[in-house]
Short mmCIF file of C-alpha atoms in Angstrom, two decimals:
data_model
loop_
_atom_site.label_atom_id
_atom_site.label_comp_id
_atom_site.label_asym_id
_atom_site.label_seq_id
_atom_site.Cartn_x
_atom_site.Cartn_y
_atom_site.Cartn_z
CA UNK R 1 93.78 126.89 106.96
CA UNK R 2 91.21 127.82 109.70
CA UNK R 3 88.93 131.15 109.85
CA UNK R 4 86.80 132.48 112.40
CA UNK R 5 83.04 131.75 112.21
CA UNK R 6 82.55 134.84 114.35
CA UNK R 7 83.50 137.69 111.61
CA UNK R 8 80.93 140.31 111.80
CA UNK R 9 79.24 141.56 108.85
CA UNK R 10 81.27 144.90 108.75
CA UNK R 11 84.37 142.85 109.12
CA UNK R 12 83.38 140.44 106.34
CA UNK R 13 82.63 143.55 104.36
CA UNK R 14 85.82 145.43 104.73
CA UNK R 15 87.71 142.07 103.41
CA UNK R 16 85.37 141.83 100.49
CA UNK R 17 86.43 145.64 99.43
CA UNK R 18 89.95 145.10 100.21
CA UNK R 19 89.95 141.79 98.01
CA UNK R 20 88.13 143.59 95.13
CA UNK R 21 91.03 145.84 94.65
CA UNK R 22 93.49 143.20 95.11
CA UNK R 23 94.89 141.80 91.48
CA UNK R 24 95.32 138.01 91.74
CA UNK R 25 98.12 136.42 89.61
CA UNK R 26 96.84 134.91 86.39
CA UNK R 27 98.81 131.84 86.73
CA UNK R 28 96.96 131.06 89.96
CA UNK R 29 93.56 132.14 89.40
CA UNK R 30 92.60 130.92 85.94
CA UNK R 31 96.05 129.58 84.42
CA UNK R 32 97.17 126.06 84.63
CA UNK R 33 93.75 125.58 86.09
CA UNK R 34 94.28 126.93 89.71
CA UNK R 35 96.68 124.42 91.56
CA UNK R 36 95.52 126.05 94.66
CA UNK R 37 91.94 126.87 95.63
CA UNK R 38 89.49 127.39 98.34
CA UNK R 39 86.17 125.79 98.53
CA UNK R 40 83.09 125.29 100.28
CA UNK R 41 79.92 122.98 100.42
CA UNK R 42 77.54 124.74 102.61
CA UNK R 43 73.89 125.22 103.24
CA UNK R 44 72.83 128.93 103.56
CA UNK R 45 70.18 131.97 102.51
CA UNK R 46 72.37 133.49 99.92
CA UNK R 47 70.15 136.38 99.66
CA UNK R 48 70.10 137.01 103.20
CA UNK R 49 73.94 136.76 103.07
CA UNK R 50 74.47 139.26 100.11
CA UNK R 51 72.14 141.78 101.63
CA UNK R 52 74.04 141.91 105.28
CA UNK R 53 77.19 141.63 103.35
CA UNK R 54 76.49 144.61 100.93
CA UNK R 55 73.94 146.42 102.26
CA UNK R 56 71.32 145.38 99.59
CA UNK R 57 67.85 144.87 100.11
CA UNK R 58 67.06 141.90 97.53
CA UNK R 59 63.50 140.17 98.51
CA UNK R 60 64.03 137.45 100.75
CA UNK R 61 62.14 134.51 101.01
CA UNK R 62 64.13 132.72 103.74
CA UNK R 63 64.97 129.93 101.53
CA UNK R 64 68.14 128.05 102.14
CA UNK R 65 69.84 126.27 99.42
CA UNK R 66 72.83 123.94 99.09
CA UNK R 67 75.75 125.63 97.49
CA UNK R 68 79.11 124.43 96.61
CA UNK R 69 81.48 127.46 95.97
CA UNK R 70 85.24 127.81 94.99
CA UNK R 71 86.76 130.86 94.91
CA UNK R 72 88.11 130.14 91.58
CA UNK R 73 84.87 129.64 89.87
CA UNK R 74 83.40 132.68 91.40
CA UNK R 75 83.31 134.41 88.24
CA UNK R 76 81.27 131.81 86.36
CA UNK R 77 78.73 131.74 89.52
CA UNK R 78 77.84 135.27 89.44
CA UNK R 79 76.81 134.73 85.93
CA UNK R 80 74.85 131.41 86.28
CA UNK R 81 73.23 132.20 89.51
CA UNK R 82 70.23 134.37 89.63
CA UNK R 83 70.61 136.31 93.08
CA UNK R 84 74.38 136.78 92.69
CA UNK R 85 73.99 138.33 88.99
CA UNK R 86 71.51 140.59 90.22
CA UNK R 87 73.79 141.65 93.11
CA UNK R 88 76.36 142.17 89.95
CA UNK R 89 74.03 144.11 88.10
CA UNK R 90 73.70 146.60 91.13
CA UNK R 91 77.32 146.80 92.71
CA UNK R 92 79.73 145.42 89.84
CA UNK R 93 81.25 141.74 89.54
CA UNK R 94 84.41 142.57 91.52
CA UNK R 95 82.37 143.81 94.47
CA UNK R 96 80.14 140.70 94.52
CA UNK R 97 83.06 138.37 93.89
CA UNK R 98 84.93 139.74 96.89
CA UNK R 99 81.77 139.66 99.29
CA UNK R 100 81.37 135.90 98.09
CA UNK R 101 85.02 135.17 98.68
CA UNK R 102 84.55 136.63 102.08
CA UNK R 103 81.37 134.23 102.49
CA UNK R 104 83.41 131.17 101.54
CA UNK R 105 86.63 132.62 104.00
CA UNK R 106 83.48 132.45 106.88
CA UNK R 107 82.35 128.96 106.54
CA UNK R 108 85.72 126.80 107.26
CA UNK R 109 86.50 126.18 103.29
CA UNK R 110 88.77 123.29 102.36
CA UNK R 111 92.07 124.01 100.73
CA UNK R 112 92.16 122.15 97.42
CA UNK R 113 95.18 121.30 95.31
CA UNK R 114 93.88 121.03 91.86
CA UNK R 115 96.06 118.82 89.68
CA UNK R 116 97.10 120.05 86.27
CA UNK R 117 95.17 119.71 83.13
CA UNK R 118 91.80 119.74 85.42
CA UNK R 119 88.95 121.68 85.87
CA UNK R 120 87.01 121.92 89.52
CA UNK R 121 83.59 120.36 90.03
CA UNK R 122 82.94 121.22 93.47
CA UNK R 123 80.01 118.99 94.61
CA UNK R 124 77.91 118.39 97.74
CA UNK R 125 80.28 116.08 100.22
CA UNK R 126 83.12 116.54 97.84
CA UNK R 127 84.08 120.31 97.42
CA UNK R 128 87.75 119.52 95.74
CA UNK R 129 86.16 117.04 93.15
CA UNK R 130 87.58 117.91 89.77
CA UNK R 131 87.17 116.50 85.97
CA UNK R 132 90.23 115.93 83.97
CA UNK R 133 90.21 118.03 80.74
CA UNK R 134 89.98 115.71 77.58
CA UNK R 135 92.37 113.90 76.24
CA UNK R 136 93.85 113.37 79.76
CA UNK R 137 91.90 111.07 82.30
CA UNK R 138 92.07 110.38 85.91
CA UNK R 139 94.94 108.38 87.36
CA UNK R 140 94.21 104.90 88.82
CA UNK R 141 94.14 106.72 92.53
CA UNK R 142 92.14 109.24 91.13
CA UNK R 143 94.56 112.11 92.29
CA UNK R 144 95.99 113.19 89.32
CA UNK R 145 95.08 113.37 85.57
CA UNK R 146 97.32 111.66 82.92
CA UNK R 147 97.47 110.89 79.16
CA UNK R 148 96.43 107.27 78.37
CA UNK R 149 99.17 104.93 77.45
CA UNK R 150 97.84 105.14 73.51
CA UNK R 151 97.63 108.88 73.32
CA UNK R 152 100.42 111.22 72.56
CA UNK R 153 100.75 114.61 73.79
CA UNK R 154 99.35 117.28 71.59
CA UNK R 155 101.21 120.20 72.49
CA UNK R 156 102.63 123.25 70.46
CA UNK R 157 106.20 123.39 69.27
CA UNK R 158 106.53 126.63 70.73
CA UNK R 159 105.77 125.45 74.56
CA UNK R 160 107.42 122.00 74.67
CA UNK R 161 109.61 119.67 72.29
CA UNK R 162 109.05 116.33 73.64
CA UNK R 163 111.53 113.53 72.55
CA UNK R 164 113.93 111.03 73.98
CA UNK R 165 116.54 112.59 76.42
CA UNK R 166 119.13 111.26 74.16
CA UNK R 167 117.78 112.94 71.45
CA UNK R 168 116.37 116.37 72.60
CA UNK R 169 118.26 119.27 71.74
CA UNK R 170 117.66 122.45 74.40
CA UNK R 171 118.55 125.89 73.74
CA UNK R 172 121.36 126.79 76.36
CA UNK R 173 118.47 128.28 78.32
CA UNK R 174 116.75 125.41 78.97
CA UNK R 175 116.69 122.21 80.71
CA UNK R 176 115.81 118.68 79.99
CA UNK R 177 113.11 117.73 82.39
CA UNK R 178 110.64 114.59 82.59
CA UNK R 179 107.28 114.81 81.33
CA UNK R 180 105.08 114.66 84.10
CA UNK R 181 102.08 112.62 84.67
CA UNK R 182 102.65 110.46 80.99
CA UNK R 183 101.53 107.24 80.87
CA UNK R 184 103.75 104.98 82.78
CA UNK R 185 107.89 104.41 83.12
CA UNK R 186 108.35 102.97 79.49
CA UNK R 187 107.26 106.38 78.04
CA UNK R 188 110.31 108.34 79.29
CA UNK R 189 109.43 111.53 77.79
CA UNK R 190 111.23 114.73 78.07
CA UNK R 191 110.82 118.27 77.27
CA UNK R 192 112.70 121.46 77.23
CA UNK R 193 111.70 123.73 80.15
CA UNK R 194 113.36 127.44 80.53
CA UNK R 195 113.57 127.01 84.71
CA UNK R 196 114.88 130.71 84.79
CA UNK R 197 111.03 131.93 84.83
CA UNK R 198 108.88 128.72 84.49
CA UNK R 199 106.16 128.95 87.21
CA UNK R 200 105.89 124.87 87.62
CA UNK R 201 109.68 124.08 87.50
CA UNK R 202 111.49 127.01 88.68
CA UNK R 203 115.43 126.80 89.08
CA UNK R 204 115.26 123.03 87.93
CA UNK R 205 113.19 120.11 86.87
CA UNK R 206 110.24 118.97 89.31
CA UNK R 207 109.46 115.69 87.94
CA UNK R 208 111.93 112.68 88.79
CA UNK R 209 112.59 110.64 85.74
CA UNK R 210 110.97 107.07 85.55
CA UNK R 211 114.13 105.50 85.25
CA UNK R 212 117.93 105.97 84.68
CA UNK R 213 120.74 107.50 86.52
CA UNK R 214 119.99 111.34 86.64
CA UNK R 215 121.44 111.92 90.24
CA UNK R 216 123.22 115.01 88.72
CA UNK R 217 120.04 116.54 87.86
CA UNK R 218 118.90 119.92 89.18
CA UNK R 219 115.67 119.88 91.00
CA UNK R 220 113.48 122.78 91.17
CA UNK R 221 110.36 124.01 92.60
CA UNK R 222 106.61 123.98 91.59
CA UNK R 223 106.07 127.49 92.93
CA UNK R 224 101.98 126.96 92.56
CA UNK R 225 102.36 124.20 95.09
CA UNK R 226 103.85 126.44 97.70
CA UNK R 227 101.34 125.71 100.71
CA UNK R 228 99.24 128.97 101.41
CA UNK R 229 100.34 131.08 98.29
CA UNK R 230 98.22 133.22 96.57
CA UNK R 231 100.12 135.00 94.14
CA UNK R 232 103.60 133.81 93.13
CA UNK R 233 105.94 134.47 90.05
CA UNK R 234 108.94 132.78 89.19
CA UNK R 235 112.05 135.00 88.38
CA UNK R 236 115.64 134.06 87.85
CA UNK R 237 115.23 130.69 89.02
CA UNK R 238 113.54 131.44 92.34
CA UNK R 239 109.78 131.77 93.38
CA UNK R 240 108.90 135.02 94.44
CA UNK R 241 106.17 135.32 96.58
CA UNK R 242 104.11 138.11 96.45
CA UNK R 243 100.93 137.35 98.18
CA UNK R 244 99.80 134.50 100.58
CA UNK R 245 96.01 133.14 101.44
CA UNK R 246 94.55 134.68 104.64
CA UNK R 247 95.71 133.11 107.57
CA UNK R 248 99.13 133.16 105.89
CA UNK R 249 101.86 135.98 105.46
CA UNK R 250 105.11 135.74 102.95
CA UNK R 251 108.13 134.58 104.55
CA UNK R 252 110.97 136.41 105.40
CA UNK R 253 112.95 135.21 102.75
CA UNK R 254 109.87 136.08 100.25
CA UNK R 255 109.96 132.44 98.69
CA UNK R 256 107.46 130.91 100.97
CA UNK R 257 104.13 131.44 103.12
CA UNK R 258 104.06 130.97 106.84
CA UNK R 259 101.16 130.89 109.16
CA UNK R 260 100.17 134.75 110.12
#
């Protein structure tokens, strides 16, 4: 995704105000740990930028600092950063978060894909860095978070019923799907998934079985992984895209995002 570096302060402020009034799907903002995110590693004078964007008059010493910012982490950033926190005390969290999001967009951000069971740890030189949430650990290739072979998944019975395929009985509204990112092929664990409204397995399973002939298995879509998506839901087994990231627009069929 490309963003123009020639946006005027007024254009950025308009973008910020617009973003502040838009609701983002919890599933993509802080549900399943933000599978899609925009992050930037940049050196700038944060005081000057916020003064310019928001019309403030905060004391500016002209000091540039290294910042690594992700859209998903902005609510935490304004609580931890003195300058952003002061601006939020004056104008409110939503306005400052929207301005910071506009600032990210204006500095050539990286679109990051965060795997399930991970937290973003934006770092200098690697804005898409992440850390797996225990008991999950990084996979050998460092791209996903998996359970160690000796660890069993601890999920509530209300969410998942994991067992061998032959022994797993699901409700009539559910499908038996392979459990993703679990140890290795020998585990061959399965879960019951209601594919009518599951954001991450919409319309069918989204993980191929480790082994065996399951060629007739109905495959679905991970709606959260749709490129450019910002707000999406699964309804009646189909991804329903409500909003796309900047530079994208909802496709004619409403199930994807296309370049604007």
